[in-house]
Amino acid sequence: MIPLTKEQADSFMSFVERHDSFLIAGHKEPDGDCIASSLGISYILKHLNKPHLLLNAGPFKRTEIKKYAGLFTKNIPFMTKEESEKCGLIIVDCSEMQRLGELEGNIKGLDTFIVDHHKTADTSLPNTIIDSSCPAAALLVQQLYEAIVGKPSQKEADTLFFGISTDTGFFRYLNEKDGEVFQAASRLVQAGTSPRKTYQEMTGGKPWNTRKLLGIMLDRAELHCNGKLVTTYEKIEDTHKYGQDGRDSDALYTLMLAVDGVEAVLFLRQETEENCTAGFRSRDKCDVSAIASKFGGGGHKNASGASIQGRIETLLPAIIKEFSKVL
């Protein structure tokens, strides 16, 4: 992680000062980091007395973020040309406009600032704070908040700590080079946030059907690449039977990566007859973002995703072939 510089904080403030109002947008199918970094930016704008609207196309599938759904909308208000020229768009936790999903309205052409931490983010874009060594977008937003506003309230600290915790697997994915992440987290704890409460919020409240679905995923799991890759999948009929609320693929990844010799996990879900979503996870060495990018996706070195046209039976062998080149 590279600490936020004064120049970066100043560039964000300069962007804010150039606009009268703001739209804050995160990627579709949001996770805790996306929600927390969106809210974190809204806290900064609130302190600066800047009107803003939180956007997200959803759906809010994850149990731990459902309570935040009412704070977001997918409907972009109509703006006159003069209003749109004074409105700034702040995108968090992604850098690609297409990853925002189907928002109802037009945001094309708005002056845009990006705060992201994904390895596949476009660092050539203007008005950005992008650090692929940072484990969570919420951590970048925390540093922005501290530089511009100061010490967060307990509520604000709760939100930011939640975002950092979700993208670090409650700090399990960090290593010896991430001491500054723990220092930042400790400042949030000093502000009043409870690590125990956050962990319970992240891991509890799962519907019973998700446990049954997890059992099916485990039963379908297969080893490839001399035992270094685990693959499994979810069919459309599984979704119809067990629903899509509270899906818990994180538990699946954790269980599979705990297997001796396994270096990566591939999970495919048939979303429609023509489209699948893919989840990629790995241990230290395997860069799954490079594989995800070959199928139109991206993300982090050890955690990436993609939305791919096709069916499980054809996509699975194609992706396994790419893994076989690196495992």
Rosetta silent file (secondary structure, phi, psi, omega in degrees, C-alpha in Angstrom):
SEQUENCE: MIPLTKEQADSFMSFVERHDSFLIAGHKEPDGDCIASSLGISYILKHLNKPHLLLNAGPFKRTEIKKYAGLFTKNIPFMTKEESEKCGLIIVDCSEMQRLGELEGNIKGLDTFIVDHHKTADTSLPNTIIDSSCPAAALLVQQLYEAIVGKPSQKEADTLFFGISTDTGFFRYLNEKDGEVFQAASRLVQAGTSPRKTYQEMTGGKPWNTRKLLGIMLDRAELHCNGKLVTTYEKIEDTHKYGQDGRDSDALYTLMLAVDGVEAVLFLRQETEENCTAGFRSRDKCDVSAIASKFGGGGHKNASGASIQGRIETLLPAIIKEFSKVL
SCORE:     score description
SCORE:     0.000 S_00000001
   1 L     0.000  131.670  177.052    0.000    0.000    0.000 S_00000001
   2 L  -100.556  119.199 -178.563    1.268    3.455   -0.955 S_00000001
   3 L   -57.022  144.312  178.480    0.082    6.110    1.528 S_00000001
   4 L   -61.876  135.498 -179.447   -2.132    8.796    0.025 S_00000001
   5 L   -92.738  162.851  176.012   -0.136   11.902   -0.853 S_00000001
   6 H   -62.448  -36.685  179.357   -1.032   15.534   -0.246 S_00000001
   7 H   -62.275  -39.452  178.908   -1.076   16.026   -4.019 S_00000001
   8 H   -67.687  -43.650  177.686   -3.705   13.302   -4.408 S_00000001
   9 H   -63.183  -39.798  179.283   -5.902   14.762   -1.674 S_00000001
  10 H   -65.752  -36.732  179.859   -5.484   18.216   -3.215 S_00000001
  11 H   -66.536  -37.321  176.862   -6.474   16.896   -6.666 S_00000001
  12 H   -66.507  -44.372  179.622   -9.672   15.440   -5.205 S_00000001
  13 H   -63.629  -37.094  177.600  -10.470   18.701   -3.401 S_00000001
  14 H   -63.010  -40.040  177.069   -9.844   20.646   -6.598 S_00000001
  15 H   -62.928  -45.753 -179.570  -12.329   18.383   -8.390 S_00000001
  16 H   -61.732  -42.026 -177.062  -14.909   18.895   -5.639 S_00000001
  17 H   -68.118  -20.785 -178.775  -14.487   22.660   -5.691 S_00000001
  18 L   -81.242   -8.436 -173.206  -15.141   22.760   -9.459 S_00000001
  19 L  -127.670  154.145  179.965  -18.653   21.300   -9.108 S_00000001
  20 L   -92.497  -30.832 -178.195  -21.900   22.202   -7.390 S_00000001
  21 E  -144.541  168.326 -172.524  -23.359   18.682   -7.050 S_00000001
  22 E  -144.498  148.787  166.279  -22.233   15.065   -7.370 S_00000001
  23 E  -111.484  132.588  178.092  -23.222   11.558   -8.340 S_00000001
  24 E  -113.247  121.015 -174.144  -21.371    8.768   -6.512 S_00000001
  25 E  -128.956  139.782  173.599  -21.381    5.433   -8.343 S_00000001
  26 E  -123.256  173.865 -174.469  -19.973    1.966   -7.628 S_00000001
  27 L   -69.163  155.355  177.284  -19.922   -1.253   -9.610 S_00000001
  28 L   -63.289  162.569 -174.341  -22.977   -3.440  -10.165 S_00000001
  29 L    47.357   61.445 -172.497  -23.536   -6.374   -7.787 S_00000001
  30 L   -65.458  152.703  172.010  -21.823   -4.370   -5.031 S_00000001
  31 L  -112.808 -174.721 -176.504  -19.821   -5.861   -2.198 S_00000001
  32 H   -62.745  -37.236 -179.987  -19.011   -4.372    1.174 S_00000001
  33 H   -67.207  -41.145  178.095  -16.019   -2.400   -0.092 S_00000001
  34 H   -61.266  -46.447 -179.683  -18.044   -0.842   -2.918 S_00000001
  35 H   -64.435  -47.002 -176.120  -20.816    0.186   -0.514 S_00000001
  36 H   -66.477  -40.359  179.849  -18.435    1.489    2.158 S_00000001
  37 H   -69.893  -34.408  174.631  -16.276    3.498   -0.248 S_00000001
  38 H   -62.091  -48.936 -179.884  -19.408    5.023   -1.825 S_00000001
  39 H   -65.014  -36.885  178.811  -20.720    6.014    1.599 S_00000001
  40 H   -60.411  -42.659  175.922  -17.273    7.243    2.639 S_00000001
  41 H   -63.659  -38.911  179.231  -17.209    9.680   -0.278 S_00000001
  42 H   -63.877  -34.680  177.630  -20.725   10.807    0.657 S_00000001
  43 H   -64.099  -40.953  178.813  -19.501   11.561    4.202 S_00000001
  44 H   -62.640  -47.839 -178.553  -16.761   13.799    2.801 S_00000001
  45 H   -64.134  -35.358  178.377  -19.198   15.644    0.546 S_00000001
  46 H   -63.034  -43.318  178.473  -21.668   16.048    3.405 S_00000001
  47 H   -64.778  -27.562  179.513  -19.006   17.715    5.544 S_00000001
  48 L   -91.205    5.457  179.659  -18.228   20.016    2.600 S_00000001
  49 L    57.740   42.320  178.656  -21.936   20.845    2.206 S_00000001
  50 L  -108.171  120.763  177.236  -22.005   19.462   -1.332 S_00000001
  51 L   -60.508  142.467 -177.526  -25.309   17.934   -2.576 S_00000001
  52 E  -155.824  161.112  179.054  -24.872   14.366   -3.796 S_00000001
  53 E  -135.328  133.079  179.714  -26.732   11.214   -4.827 S_00000001
  54 E   -89.375  124.422 -178.736  -25.620    7.603   -4.291 S_00000001
  55 E  -113.935  139.743  168.073  -26.004    5.407   -7.388 S_00000001
  56 L  -162.930  133.404 -178.668  -25.829    1.653   -7.765 S_00000001
  57 L   -75.602  -13.640 -177.844  -27.469   -0.692  -10.259 S_00000001
  58 L    68.181 -157.902   -8.607  -27.529   -3.519   -7.712 S_00000001
  59 L   -74.027  156.609 -178.724  -28.722   -6.110   -7.077 S_00000001
  60 L   -90.402   74.932 -171.987  -27.850   -6.089   -3.370 S_00000001
  61 L   -77.721  -33.408 -172.396  -27.498   -9.865   -3.085 S_00000001
  62 L   -72.712  134.422 -177.412  -25.074  -10.129   -0.204 S_00000001
  63 H   -54.808  -41.944 -172.493  -26.650  -10.490    3.227 S_00000001
  64 H   -72.852  -12.370 -179.189  -24.250   -8.051    4.874 S_00000001
  65 H  -112.201   -2.878 -175.286  -25.085   -5.143    2.525 S_00000001
  66 H   -58.591  -34.050 -177.115  -28.856   -5.476    2.178 S_00000001
  67 H   -67.655  -15.614 -179.763  -29.523   -2.905    4.874 S_00000001
  68 H   -92.091   -7.923 -172.511  -27.766   -0.273    2.755 S_00000001
  69 H   -56.802  -37.628 -177.238  -29.892   -0.813   -0.374 S_00000001
  70 H   -68.334  -12.790  179.196  -32.355    1.941    0.513 S_00000001
  71 H   -84.532  -10.920 -174.501  -29.575    4.537    0.493 S_00000001
  72 L  -115.712  156.827  174.257  -28.879    3.956   -3.209 S_00000001
  73 E  -136.952  155.408  173.473  -30.839    4.450   -6.419 S_00000001
  74 L  -101.402   -0.005 -176.431  -30.345    3.363  -10.013 S_00000001
  75 E   -96.721  115.951  178.896  -32.289    6.358  -11.319 S_00000001
  76 L   -86.823  123.630 -177.834  -30.183    9.289  -12.486 S_00000001
  77 L   -65.672  148.976  176.262  -32.137   12.547  -12.224 S_00000001
  78 L   -67.036  136.794  178.195  -32.697   14.590  -15.368 S_00000001
  79 L  -130.019  140.833  172.143  -30.289   17.492  -15.624 S_00000001
  80 L   -70.429  168.673  179.243  -30.211   20.459  -17.944 S_00000001
  81 H   -58.269  -41.617  179.992  -27.017   21.086  -19.872 S_00000001
  82 H   -65.461  -41.023  178.877  -26.037   23.754  -17.372 S_00000001
  83 H   -65.972  -41.809 -179.302  -26.712   21.441  -14.416 S_00000001
  84 H   -66.327  -31.560  178.518  -24.743   18.550  -15.940 S_00000001
  85 H   -69.420  -23.800 -179.770  -21.769   20.838  -16.548 S_00000001
  86 L   -99.991    1.076 -178.719  -21.724   21.646  -12.822 S_00000001
  87 E  -101.028  130.458  177.878  -22.263   18.023  -11.717 S_00000001
  88 E  -103.378  143.703  176.252  -19.299   15.785  -10.964 S_00000001
  89 E  -106.614  124.115  177.176  -19.311   11.978  -11.157 S_00000001
  90 E  -113.508  115.485 -179.959  -17.210   10.112   -8.595 S_00000001
  91 E  -102.251  130.068 -178.965  -16.710    6.411   -9.359 S_00000001
  92 E  -120.876  147.662  173.918  -15.431    4.169   -6.566 S_00000001
  93 L    63.852   17.974  168.857  -14.098    0.611   -6.488 S_00000001
  94 L  -169.238  165.183 -179.811  -13.944    0.331  -10.304 S_00000001
  95 L  -126.933   -5.863 -176.785  -12.713    2.395  -13.240 S_00000001
  96 L  -100.467  126.772 -178.332  -14.728    1.034  -16.160 S_00000001
  97 H   -58.159  -35.833 -176.991  -18.020    2.736  -16.994 S_00000001
  98 H   -67.790  -20.811  179.382  -19.529   -0.564  -18.186 S_00000001
  99 H   -77.588   -7.780  176.683  -19.052   -2.093  -14.741 S_00000001
 100 H   -73.908  -17.509  177.718  -21.550    0.377  -13.320 S_00000001
 101 L    82.475 -161.326 -174.316  -24.324   -1.713  -14.893 S_00000001
 102 L   -91.514   89.962  174.703  -27.708   -0.557  -16.084 S_00000001
 103 L   -90.906  141.653 -176.043  -28.348    2.807  -14.494 S_00000001
 104 E   -87.359   95.608 -179.105  -31.541    4.579  -15.535 S_00000001
 105 L   140.822 -170.601 -173.677  -30.384    7.819  -17.101 S_00000001
 106 L  -120.982  120.116  175.030  -27.360    9.404  -18.680 S_00000001
 107 L  -116.441    0.455  179.862  -24.004    9.952  -16.973 S_00000001
 108 L   -65.954  137.145  178.072  -21.888   10.010  -20.123 S_00000001
 109 L    92.719  -10.800  178.075  -19.963   13.203  -20.539 S_00000001
 110 L   -71.877  141.906  173.736  -19.934   14.146  -16.854 S_00000001
 111 E   -60.528  129.618 -166.725  -16.620   15.291  -15.450 S_00000001
 112 E  -126.479  140.294  172.463  -15.384   12.200  -13.601 S_00000001
 113 E  -123.011  136.236 -176.027  -13.059   11.343  -10.715 S_00000001
 114 E  -118.105  132.188  172.814  -12.110    7.703  -10.021 S_00000001
 115 E  -121.194  111.580 -172.336  -11.026    6.133   -6.725 S_00000001
 116 E  -148.905  160.997 -179.707  -10.023    2.509   -7.291 S_00000001
 117 L  -134.981   11.826 -178.345   -7.601   -0.169   -6.185 S_00000001
 118 L   -80.645  145.292 -177.970   -7.973   -2.906   -8.808 S_00000001
 119 L   -63.938  -29.800 -177.000   -4.922   -4.117  -10.683 S_00000001
 120 L   -89.888    6.097  179.356   -6.740   -3.857  -14.010 S_00000001
 121 L   -65.852  147.778 -178.487   -7.764   -0.199  -13.465 S_00000001
 122 L   -83.832  102.501 -176.744   -6.757    2.248  -16.203 S_00000001
 123 L   -79.412   -3.930  179.664   -4.069    4.420  -14.624 S_00000001
 124 L   -85.143   -9.856 -178.524   -3.809    6.624  -17.731 S_00000001
 125 L   -70.406  148.385  175.170   -7.161    8.292  -17.037 S_00000001
 126 L   -77.067  165.928  176.020   -7.190   11.856  -15.653 S_00000001
 127 L    54.265   61.352 -178.866   -8.654   12.705  -12.223 S_00000001
 128 E  -136.500  151.081  162.178   -7.846    9.427  -10.486 S_00000001
 129 E  -124.640  101.362 -176.687   -6.574    7.993   -7.255 S_00000001
 130 E  -126.484  123.827  179.813   -5.665    4.427   -8.202 S_00000001
 131 L  -140.668  100.331 -177.757   -3.430    2.197   -6.083 S_00000001
 132 L   -71.241  -12.028  176.299   -3.442   -1.506   -6.898 S_00000001
 133 L   -85.194   -8.248  179.063   -1.291   -2.196   -3.832 S_00000001
 134 L   -84.828  128.526 -173.483   -4.102   -0.942   -1.579 S_00000001
 135 L   -75.386   -9.335 -178.727   -6.276   -3.867   -0.405 S_00000001
 136 L  -156.455  140.979  175.074   -9.574   -1.916   -0.347 S_00000001
 137 H   -63.318  -33.487  179.410  -11.086    1.159   -1.958 S_00000001
 138 H   -61.277  -28.239  178.119  -12.515    2.050    1.456 S_00000001
 139 H   -71.378  -36.775  174.148   -8.939    2.408    2.726 S_00000001
 140 H   -64.901  -42.260  179.694   -8.213    5.003    0.038 S_00000001
 141 H   -66.447  -37.892  177.199  -11.435    6.802    0.982 S_00000001
 142 H   -58.322  -44.608 -179.636  -10.495    6.667    4.681 S_00000001
 143 H   -65.637  -37.358  175.236   -7.229    8.434    3.906 S_00000001
 144 H   -61.941  -46.424 -179.626   -9.096   11.030    1.828 S_00000001
 145 H   -58.707  -48.522 -177.451  -11.532   11.591    4.693 S_00000001
 146 H   -63.905  -36.079 -179.161   -8.737   12.002    7.239 S_00000001
 147 H   -72.334  -33.685 -173.892   -6.829   14.408    4.972 S_00000001
 148 H   -96.727  -42.935 -174.049   -9.877   16.580    4.190 S_00000001
 149 L  -103.870  -46.400 -176.721  -12.177   16.283    7.222 S_00000001
 150 L   122.520 -145.362 -178.354  -10.144   14.731   10.047 S_00000001
 151 L   -71.622  130.092  179.841  -11.090   12.016   12.536 S_00000001
 152 L   -74.920  157.353  172.037  -14.283   10.155   11.552 S_00000001
 153 L   -71.983  171.873  178.615  -17.265    9.722   13.828 S_00000001
 154 H   -60.816  -43.214  179.944  -18.064    6.249   15.135 S_00000001
 155 H   -60.680  -44.141  179.531  -20.717    5.763   12.436 S_00000001
 156 H   -66.434  -39.533  177.953  -18.283    6.793    9.706 S_00000001
 157 H   -64.730  -39.305  177.256  -15.558    4.610   11.206 S_00000001
 158 H   -57.145  -45.973 -177.809  -17.973    1.645   11.296 S_00000001
 159 H   -63.443  -49.244 -176.777  -18.646    2.041    7.570 S_00000001
 160 H   -66.694  -40.114  178.526  -15.003    2.363    6.539 S_00000001
 161 H   -64.022  -38.672  177.120  -13.861   -0.509    8.771 S_00000001
 162 H   -59.949  -45.792 -179.946  -16.601   -2.699    7.271 S_00000001
 163 H   -63.562  -44.968  179.320  -15.357   -1.955    3.749 S_00000001
 164 H   -63.977  -41.376 -177.870  -11.723   -2.655    4.576 S_00000001
 165 H   -64.589  -40.948 -176.583  -12.659   -5.845    6.436 S_00000001
 166 H   -67.712  -40.019 -176.571  -14.733   -7.294    3.602 S_00000001
 167 H   -81.811  -12.305  176.660  -12.074   -6.819    0.913 S_00000001
 168 L  -104.245    7.665 -176.266   -9.262   -8.155    3.097 S_00000001
 169 L    59.884   44.340 -173.250  -11.213  -11.216    4.258 S_00000001
 170 L    51.766   48.623  172.899  -11.176   -9.684    7.736 S_00000001
 171 L    73.167    7.794  179.513   -7.422   -9.064    7.290 S_00000001
 172 L   -71.963  -25.115 -174.911   -6.637  -12.686    6.338 S_00000001
 173 L   -89.690    1.718 -178.375   -5.315  -11.705    2.907 S_00000001
 174 L   -85.956  162.355  179.886   -2.709   -9.270    4.210 S_00000001
 175 L  -132.986 -166.906 -173.459    0.987   -9.972    4.588 S_00000001
 176 L   -66.601  -13.308 -179.492    4.101   -8.601    6.262 S_00000001
 177 L   -91.503    1.800 -171.880    4.143   -5.544    3.959 S_00000001
 178 L  -106.867   31.498 -179.801    0.718   -4.325    5.060 S_00000001
 179 H   -59.130  -35.541 -179.120    1.520   -2.785    8.411 S_00000001
 180 H   -66.687  -26.104  176.580    0.052    0.568    7.354 S_00000001
 181 H   -65.947  -44.279  178.706   -3.302   -1.141    6.717 S_00000001
 182 H   -66.319  -35.286  176.961   -3.437   -2.276   10.337 S_00000001
 183 H   -63.712  -42.948  178.189   -2.427    1.205   11.481 S_00000001
 184 H   -63.907  -42.731  179.259   -5.294    2.716    9.481 S_00000001
 185 H   -63.181  -37.040 -179.398   -7.700    0.109   10.871 S_00000001
 186 H   -65.404  -31.748  177.510   -6.525    0.869   14.419 S_00000001
 187 H   -65.976  -34.237  177.964   -7.440    4.534   13.923 S_00000001
 188 H   -70.896  -37.447  176.262  -10.989    3.434   13.087 S_00000001
 189 H   -64.940  -40.881  177.363  -11.108    1.249   16.196 S_00000001
 190 H   -63.252  -27.227  177.886   -9.915    4.236   18.243 S_00000001
 191 L   -78.982   -6.582  173.477  -12.811    6.192   16.701 S_00000001
 192 L   119.272   -2.128 -178.979  -15.188    3.649   18.227 S_00000001
 193 L   -73.599  152.863 -177.092  -15.763    0.864   15.694 S_00000001
 194 L  -111.217  111.799  177.128  -16.055   -2.725   16.970 S_00000001
 195 H   -57.922  -38.474 -179.389  -14.101   -5.441   15.092 S_00000001
 196 H   -62.924  -45.478  179.905  -16.245   -8.132   16.748 S_00000001
 197 H   -64.085  -39.598  179.538  -19.490   -6.513   15.615 S_00000001
 198 H   -64.742  -42.549  179.603  -18.128   -6.052   12.096 S_00000001
 199 H   -63.166  -41.640  178.271  -17.079   -9.701   11.867 S_00000001
 200 H   -64.416  -38.026  178.073  -20.530  -10.839   13.002 S_00000001
 201 H   -64.734  -37.027 -179.059  -22.116   -8.524   10.446 S_00000001
 202 H   -73.424  -38.840 -168.391  -19.942  -10.008    7.690 S_00000001
 203 H  -105.843  -15.609 -176.104  -20.354  -13.676    8.531 S_00000001
 204 L   -96.436  177.186  173.995  -23.758  -14.029   10.200 S_00000001
 205 L    73.780   18.110 -178.351  -27.354  -13.967    9.065 S_00000001
 206 L   -76.206  135.793  176.750  -26.954  -16.340    6.115 S_00000001
 207 L   -63.739  149.890  179.717  -30.179  -17.996    4.867 S_00000001
 208 H   -57.783  -37.043 -178.533  -30.433  -21.768    5.339 S_00000001
 209 H   -60.323  -28.264  179.888  -30.719  -22.259    1.567 S_00000001
 210 H   -68.366  -29.353  177.365  -27.194  -20.910    1.099 S_00000001
 211 H   -70.459  -38.835  178.150  -25.833  -23.799    3.182 S_00000001
 212 H   -65.823  -42.447  179.288  -27.692  -26.293    1.002 S_00000001
 213 H   -65.348  -38.139  177.057  -26.416  -24.605   -2.162 S_00000001
 214 H   -59.742  -39.345  177.347  -22.877  -24.623   -0.786 S_00000001
 215 H   -61.241  -39.245  178.034  -23.162  -28.389   -0.361 S_00000001
 216 H   -65.138  -42.857  179.163  -24.087  -28.738   -4.051 S_00000001
 217 H   -61.465  -41.223  179.047  -21.103  -26.607   -5.089 S_00000001
 218 H   -65.893  -38.932 -179.274  -18.779  -28.758   -3.001 S_00000001
 219 H   -65.770  -31.353 -179.609  -20.226  -31.946   -4.481 S_00000001
 220 H   -85.851   -9.208 -174.655  -19.559  -30.670   -8.018 S_00000001
 221 L   -62.272  138.554  178.511  -16.025  -29.518   -7.277 S_00000001
 222 E  -134.605  150.707  177.919  -13.266  -31.082   -9.393 S_00000001
 223 E   -95.460  141.413  176.921   -9.496  -30.873   -9.399 S_00000001
 224 E  -138.259  173.349  175.228   -7.510  -29.867  -12.492 S_00000001
 225 L    53.837   51.968  179.169   -3.941  -28.894  -13.362 S_00000001
 226 L    55.649   39.643  175.546   -2.384  -31.642  -11.229 S_00000001
 227 L    81.672    8.847 -178.234   -4.491  -30.731   -8.222 S_00000001
 228 L   -93.255  -15.624 -177.979   -3.651  -27.007   -8.322 S_00000001
 229 E  -125.251  133.338  172.699   -7.032  -25.778   -9.581 S_00000001
 230 E  -109.883  134.088  175.274  -10.518  -26.423   -8.193 S_00000001
 231 E  -124.928  148.091  170.931  -13.569  -25.743  -10.370 S_00000001
 232 E  -157.062  175.541 -172.701  -17.269  -25.824   -9.635 S_00000001
 233 E  -156.450  162.684  177.589  -20.441  -24.232  -10.992 S_00000001
 234 E  -125.915  127.296 -179.734  -24.035  -23.195  -10.335 S_00000001
 235 L   -87.927  164.268  177.495  -26.833  -23.920  -12.816 S_00000001
 236 H   -60.838  -39.805 -178.930  -29.872  -21.767  -13.526 S_00000001
 237 H   -66.051  -26.794  174.626  -32.111  -24.397  -11.956 S_00000001
 238 H   -65.305  -42.877  178.736  -30.054  -24.152   -8.744 S_00000001
 239 H   -62.511  -42.614  179.790  -30.829  -20.446   -8.591 S_00000001
 240 H   -62.973  -36.938 -176.536  -34.512  -21.131   -9.180 S_00000001
 241 H   -78.740  -42.878 -172.552  -34.583  -23.714   -6.384 S_00000001
 242 H  -106.557   -7.413 -179.785  -32.457  -21.992   -3.758 S_00000001
 243 L    80.093  174.626  179.966  -32.772  -18.323   -4.753 S_00000001
 244 L  -115.723    3.136  179.491  -30.028  -15.770   -5.129 S_00000001
 245 L   -77.341  135.358  174.060  -30.305  -14.007   -1.794 S_00000001
 246 L    69.052   24.265  178.014  -27.355  -14.303    0.543 S_00000001
 247 L   -52.779  143.990 -171.920  -25.150  -16.250   -1.817 S_00000001
 248 L  -130.699   58.877  178.978  -21.968  -17.227   -0.024 S_00000001
 249 H   -67.001  -23.733  178.486  -19.299  -17.940   -2.617 S_00000001
 250 H   -60.134  -39.070  177.983  -16.703  -16.506   -0.199 S_00000001
 251 H   -64.735  -37.764  178.208  -17.182  -19.538    2.048 S_00000001
 252 H   -61.862  -48.665 -179.916  -16.678  -21.786   -0.981 S_00000001
 253 H   -59.723  -42.863 -178.867  -13.403  -20.089   -1.921 S_00000001
 254 H   -61.365  -45.330 -179.557  -12.141  -20.313    1.649 S_00000001
 255 H   -64.292  -41.405 -176.440  -12.868  -24.031    1.908 S_00000001
 256 H   -72.789  -39.095  179.822  -11.294  -24.841   -1.458 S_00000001
 257 H   -72.683  -11.628  176.356   -8.141  -22.771   -0.974 S_00000001
 258 L   -81.745   -8.691 -179.218   -7.611  -24.570    2.333 S_00000001
 259 L   -74.756  134.823 -179.419   -7.028  -27.841    0.446 S_00000001
 260 L   -58.667  126.106  176.980   -3.403  -28.954    0.343 S_00000001
 261 L    92.287  -16.383 -179.028   -1.830  -28.218   -3.043 S_00000001
 262 L   -77.671  129.968 -179.333   -4.670  -26.042   -4.361 S_00000001
 263 L  -112.395  -18.848 -177.919   -3.456  -22.698   -5.719 S_00000001
 264 E  -152.677  156.319  178.726   -6.580  -21.356   -7.443 S_00000001
 265 E  -131.509  135.642  174.624  -10.385  -21.685   -7.549 S_00000001
 266 E  -120.254  126.747  177.983  -12.755  -21.065  -10.464 S_00000001
 267 E  -124.189  123.842  178.668  -16.489  -20.697   -9.864 S_00000001
 268 E  -112.561  136.161  175.761  -18.945  -20.317  -12.761 S_00000001
 269 E  -124.645  125.240  176.139  -22.584  -19.303  -12.401 S_00000001
 270 E   -79.980  102.518 -177.082  -25.060  -19.537  -15.303 S_00000001
 271 L   -78.812  -43.577  176.212  -26.948  -16.260  -14.871 S_00000001
 272 L  -136.536  179.924  179.242  -29.021  -16.511  -18.062 S_00000001
 273 L   -63.615  -24.011 -175.204  -29.166  -18.906  -21.005 S_00000001
 274 L  -113.228   -2.584 -171.663  -26.509  -16.819  -22.762 S_00000001
 275 E  -140.257  141.933  176.137  -24.393  -15.397  -19.943 S_00000001
 276 E  -124.986  152.989  165.563  -22.240  -16.563  -17.029 S_00000001
 277 E  -108.380  144.284 -178.297  -20.438  -14.819  -14.218 S_00000001
 278 E  -122.673  136.735  174.523  -17.056  -16.168  -13.198 S_00000001
 279 E  -115.577  133.613 -178.577  -15.276  -15.841   -9.884 S_00000001
 280 E  -123.082  130.288  174.437  -11.506  -16.380   -9.620 S_00000001
 281 E  -135.827  152.601 -179.918   -9.530  -16.750   -6.396 S_00000001
 282 E  -152.613  168.487  172.148   -5.936  -17.788   -5.751 S_00000001
 283 L   -80.146 -145.538 -171.339   -3.189  -18.045   -3.207 S_00000001
 284 L   -70.859  -50.189 -164.293   -0.044  -15.912   -3.439 S_00000001
 285 L   -84.991  -34.913 -173.502    1.586  -16.636   -6.806 S_00000001
 286 L   -76.993  120.420  179.867   -1.219  -17.173   -9.329 S_00000001
 287 L   -89.666   94.290 -177.449   -2.399  -13.882  -10.879 S_00000001
 288 H   -75.569  -17.430  177.273   -6.067  -14.548  -11.604 S_00000001
 289 H   -65.175  -32.400  178.684   -6.643  -10.974  -12.804 S_00000001
 290 H   -67.031  -37.433  178.360   -4.566  -11.818  -15.891 S_00000001
 291 H   -73.131  -43.659  179.504   -6.820  -14.786  -16.643 S_00000001
 292 H   -59.547  -37.944 -178.035  -10.010  -12.832  -15.914 S_00000001
 293 H   -64.430  -26.843  178.443   -8.898  -10.069  -18.287 S_00000001
 294 L   -70.934  -14.433  178.939   -8.757  -12.575  -21.157 S_00000001
 295 L  -116.898   24.147  175.422  -12.504  -13.061  -20.692 S_00000001
 296 L    83.281    9.429 -178.691  -13.388   -9.389  -20.362 S_00000001
 297 L  -108.569 -159.535  179.659  -13.064   -9.243  -16.581 S_00000001
 298 E   173.718 -168.275 -179.328  -10.520   -8.028  -14.076 S_00000001
 299 E   142.691 -134.107 -178.511   -9.845   -7.292  -10.458 S_00000001
 300 L  -103.335  169.936  177.746   -6.996   -8.135   -8.115 S_00000001
 301 L   -58.488  -41.239 -175.016   -4.089  -10.542   -8.397 S_00000001
 302 L  -108.952    2.492  178.687   -5.746  -13.001   -6.010 S_00000001
 303 E  -154.541  113.946 -177.671   -9.433  -12.124   -6.460 S_00000001
 304 E  -143.355  171.861  178.994  -11.092  -11.293   -9.785 S_00000001
 305 E  -152.543  169.457  179.001  -14.331  -11.727  -11.697 S_00000001
 306 E  -159.409  151.027  170.259  -15.886  -11.570  -15.138 S_00000001
 307 E  -111.489  120.594 -168.508  -19.224  -11.554  -16.917 S_00000001
 308 E  -128.870  134.779  173.030  -18.914  -13.773  -19.986 S_00000001
 309 E   -72.340  133.820  178.926  -21.225  -14.658  -22.833 S_00000001
 310 L   137.789 -176.258 -179.435  -21.621  -18.409  -23.132 S_00000001
 311 L  -118.547  157.543 -175.880  -22.595  -21.529  -21.254 S_00000001
 312 H   -53.880  -44.463 -173.170  -20.858  -23.443  -18.489 S_00000001
 313 H   -64.566  -23.449  177.316  -20.126  -26.486  -20.645 S_00000001
 314 H   -99.972  -34.498 -178.290  -18.089  -24.460  -23.150 S_00000001
 315 H   -72.774  -37.060 -176.895  -16.633  -21.783  -20.889 S_00000001
 316 H   -57.213  -53.261  178.917  -15.340  -24.167  -18.227 S_00000001
 317 H   -64.278  -32.091  179.933  -12.831  -26.002  -20.466 S_00000001
 318 H   -66.097  -41.543 -179.649  -11.767  -22.723  -22.098 S_00000001
 319 H   -73.617  -38.584  176.695  -10.930  -21.118  -18.753 S_00000001
 320 H   -58.646  -37.853  178.836   -9.255  -24.286  -17.446 S_00000001
 321 H   -60.113  -40.639  178.572   -7.035  -24.183  -20.551 S_00000001
 322 H   -67.585  -38.595  177.367   -5.861  -20.693  -19.591 S_00000001
 323 H   -63.642  -37.014 -177.930   -5.153  -21.818  -16.035 S_00000001
 324 H   -62.470  -19.823 -179.959   -3.138  -24.768  -17.360 S_00000001
 325 L   -78.682  -18.236 -175.513   -0.693  -22.298  -18.926 S_00000001
 326 L  -120.277  -14.250 -179.506    0.258  -20.811  -15.560 S_00000001
 327 L  -101.839    0.000    0.000   -0.275  -23.604  -13.005 S_00000001
